[in-house]
PDB file of C-alpha atoms in Angstrom:
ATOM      1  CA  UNK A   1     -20.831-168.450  12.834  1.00 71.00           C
ATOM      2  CA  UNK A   2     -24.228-169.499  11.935  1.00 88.00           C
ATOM      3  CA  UNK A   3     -26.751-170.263  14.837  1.00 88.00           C
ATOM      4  CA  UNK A   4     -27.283-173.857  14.786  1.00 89.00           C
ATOM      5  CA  UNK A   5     -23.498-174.308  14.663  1.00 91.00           C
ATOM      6  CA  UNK A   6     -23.399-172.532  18.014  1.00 89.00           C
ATOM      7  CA  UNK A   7     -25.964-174.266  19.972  1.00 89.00           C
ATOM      8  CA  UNK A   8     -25.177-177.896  17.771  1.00 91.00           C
ATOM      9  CA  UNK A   9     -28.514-178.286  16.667  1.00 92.00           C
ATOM     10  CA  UNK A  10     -30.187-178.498  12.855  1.00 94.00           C
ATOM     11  CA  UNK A  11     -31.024-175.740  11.018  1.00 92.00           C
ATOM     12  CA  UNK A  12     -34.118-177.188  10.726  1.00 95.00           C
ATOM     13  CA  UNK A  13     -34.441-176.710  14.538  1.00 93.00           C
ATOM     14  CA  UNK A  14     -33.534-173.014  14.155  1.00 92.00           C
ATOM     15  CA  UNK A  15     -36.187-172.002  11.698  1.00 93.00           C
ATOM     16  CA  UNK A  16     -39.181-174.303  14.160  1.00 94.00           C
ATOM     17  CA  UNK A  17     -37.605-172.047  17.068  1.00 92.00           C
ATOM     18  CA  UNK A  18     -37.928-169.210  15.278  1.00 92.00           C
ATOM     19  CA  UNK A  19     -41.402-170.220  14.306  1.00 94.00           C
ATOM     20  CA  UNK A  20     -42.624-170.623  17.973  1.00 92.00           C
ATOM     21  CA  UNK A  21     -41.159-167.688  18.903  1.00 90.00           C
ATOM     22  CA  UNK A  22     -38.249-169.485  21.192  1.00 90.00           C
ATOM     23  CA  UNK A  23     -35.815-167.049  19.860  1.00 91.00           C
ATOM     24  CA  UNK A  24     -35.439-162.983  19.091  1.00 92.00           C
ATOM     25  CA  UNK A  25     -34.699-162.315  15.967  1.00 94.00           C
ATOM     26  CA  UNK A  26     -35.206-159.743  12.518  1.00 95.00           C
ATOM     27  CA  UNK A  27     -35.289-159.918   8.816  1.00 95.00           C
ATOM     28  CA  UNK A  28     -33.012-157.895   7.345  1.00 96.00           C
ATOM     29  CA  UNK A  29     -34.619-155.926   3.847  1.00 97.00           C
ATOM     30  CA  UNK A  30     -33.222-158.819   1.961  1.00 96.00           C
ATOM     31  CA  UNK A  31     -35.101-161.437   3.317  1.00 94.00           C
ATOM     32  CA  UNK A  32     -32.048-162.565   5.539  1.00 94.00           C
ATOM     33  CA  UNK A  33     -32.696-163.432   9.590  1.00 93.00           C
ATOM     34  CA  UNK A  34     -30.036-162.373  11.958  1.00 94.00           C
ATOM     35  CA  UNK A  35     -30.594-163.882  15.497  1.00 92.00           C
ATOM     36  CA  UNK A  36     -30.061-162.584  18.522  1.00 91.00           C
ATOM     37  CA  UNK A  37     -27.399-164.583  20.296  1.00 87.00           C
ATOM     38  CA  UNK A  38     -28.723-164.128  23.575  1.00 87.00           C
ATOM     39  CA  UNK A  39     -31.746-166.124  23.058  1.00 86.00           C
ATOM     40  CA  UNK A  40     -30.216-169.044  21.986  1.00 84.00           C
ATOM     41  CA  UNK A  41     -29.298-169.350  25.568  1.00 79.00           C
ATOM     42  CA  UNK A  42     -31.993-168.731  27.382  1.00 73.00           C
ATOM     43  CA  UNK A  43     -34.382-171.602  29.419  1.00 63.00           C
ATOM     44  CA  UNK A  44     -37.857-172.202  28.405  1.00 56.00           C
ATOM     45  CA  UNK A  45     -38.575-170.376  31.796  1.00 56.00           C
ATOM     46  CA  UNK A  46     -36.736-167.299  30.085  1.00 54.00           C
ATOM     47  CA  UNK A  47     -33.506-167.527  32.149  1.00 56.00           C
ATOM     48  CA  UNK A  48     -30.165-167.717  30.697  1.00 52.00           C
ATOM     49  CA  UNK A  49     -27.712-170.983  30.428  1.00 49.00           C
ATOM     50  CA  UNK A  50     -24.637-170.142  32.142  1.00 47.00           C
ATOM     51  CA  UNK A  51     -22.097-169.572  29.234  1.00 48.00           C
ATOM     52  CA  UNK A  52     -19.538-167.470  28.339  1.00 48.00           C
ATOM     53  CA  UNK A  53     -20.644-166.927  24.469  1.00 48.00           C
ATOM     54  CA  UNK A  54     -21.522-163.846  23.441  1.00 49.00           C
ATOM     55  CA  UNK A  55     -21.417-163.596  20.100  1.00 47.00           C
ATOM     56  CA  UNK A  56     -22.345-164.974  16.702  1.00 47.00           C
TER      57      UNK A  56
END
């Protein structure tokens, strides 16, 4: 499931997150990014949104 699917936002909003360094992520050798689904959840105090999701 891709990212912004998950958290119902644009992709658009994904890549400016990634950008300002809202979420953790990596580029794989391809050029791909793989997000780590934990920081999608998180505050902008660093805490985590009470959810059950755990995976992308």
């Amino acid at each position: 499931m891709k990212a912004c699917e998950m958290v119902g936002v644009s992709r658009r909003t994904i890549y400016n997150w990634i950008a300002a360094n809202k979420v953790e992520y990596l580029r794989t050798a391809g050029g791909s990014i793989r997000i780590f689904v934990d920081t999608l959840w998180r505050e902008p105090d660093g805490t985590k949104h009470p959810t059950n999701h755990t995976a992308a």
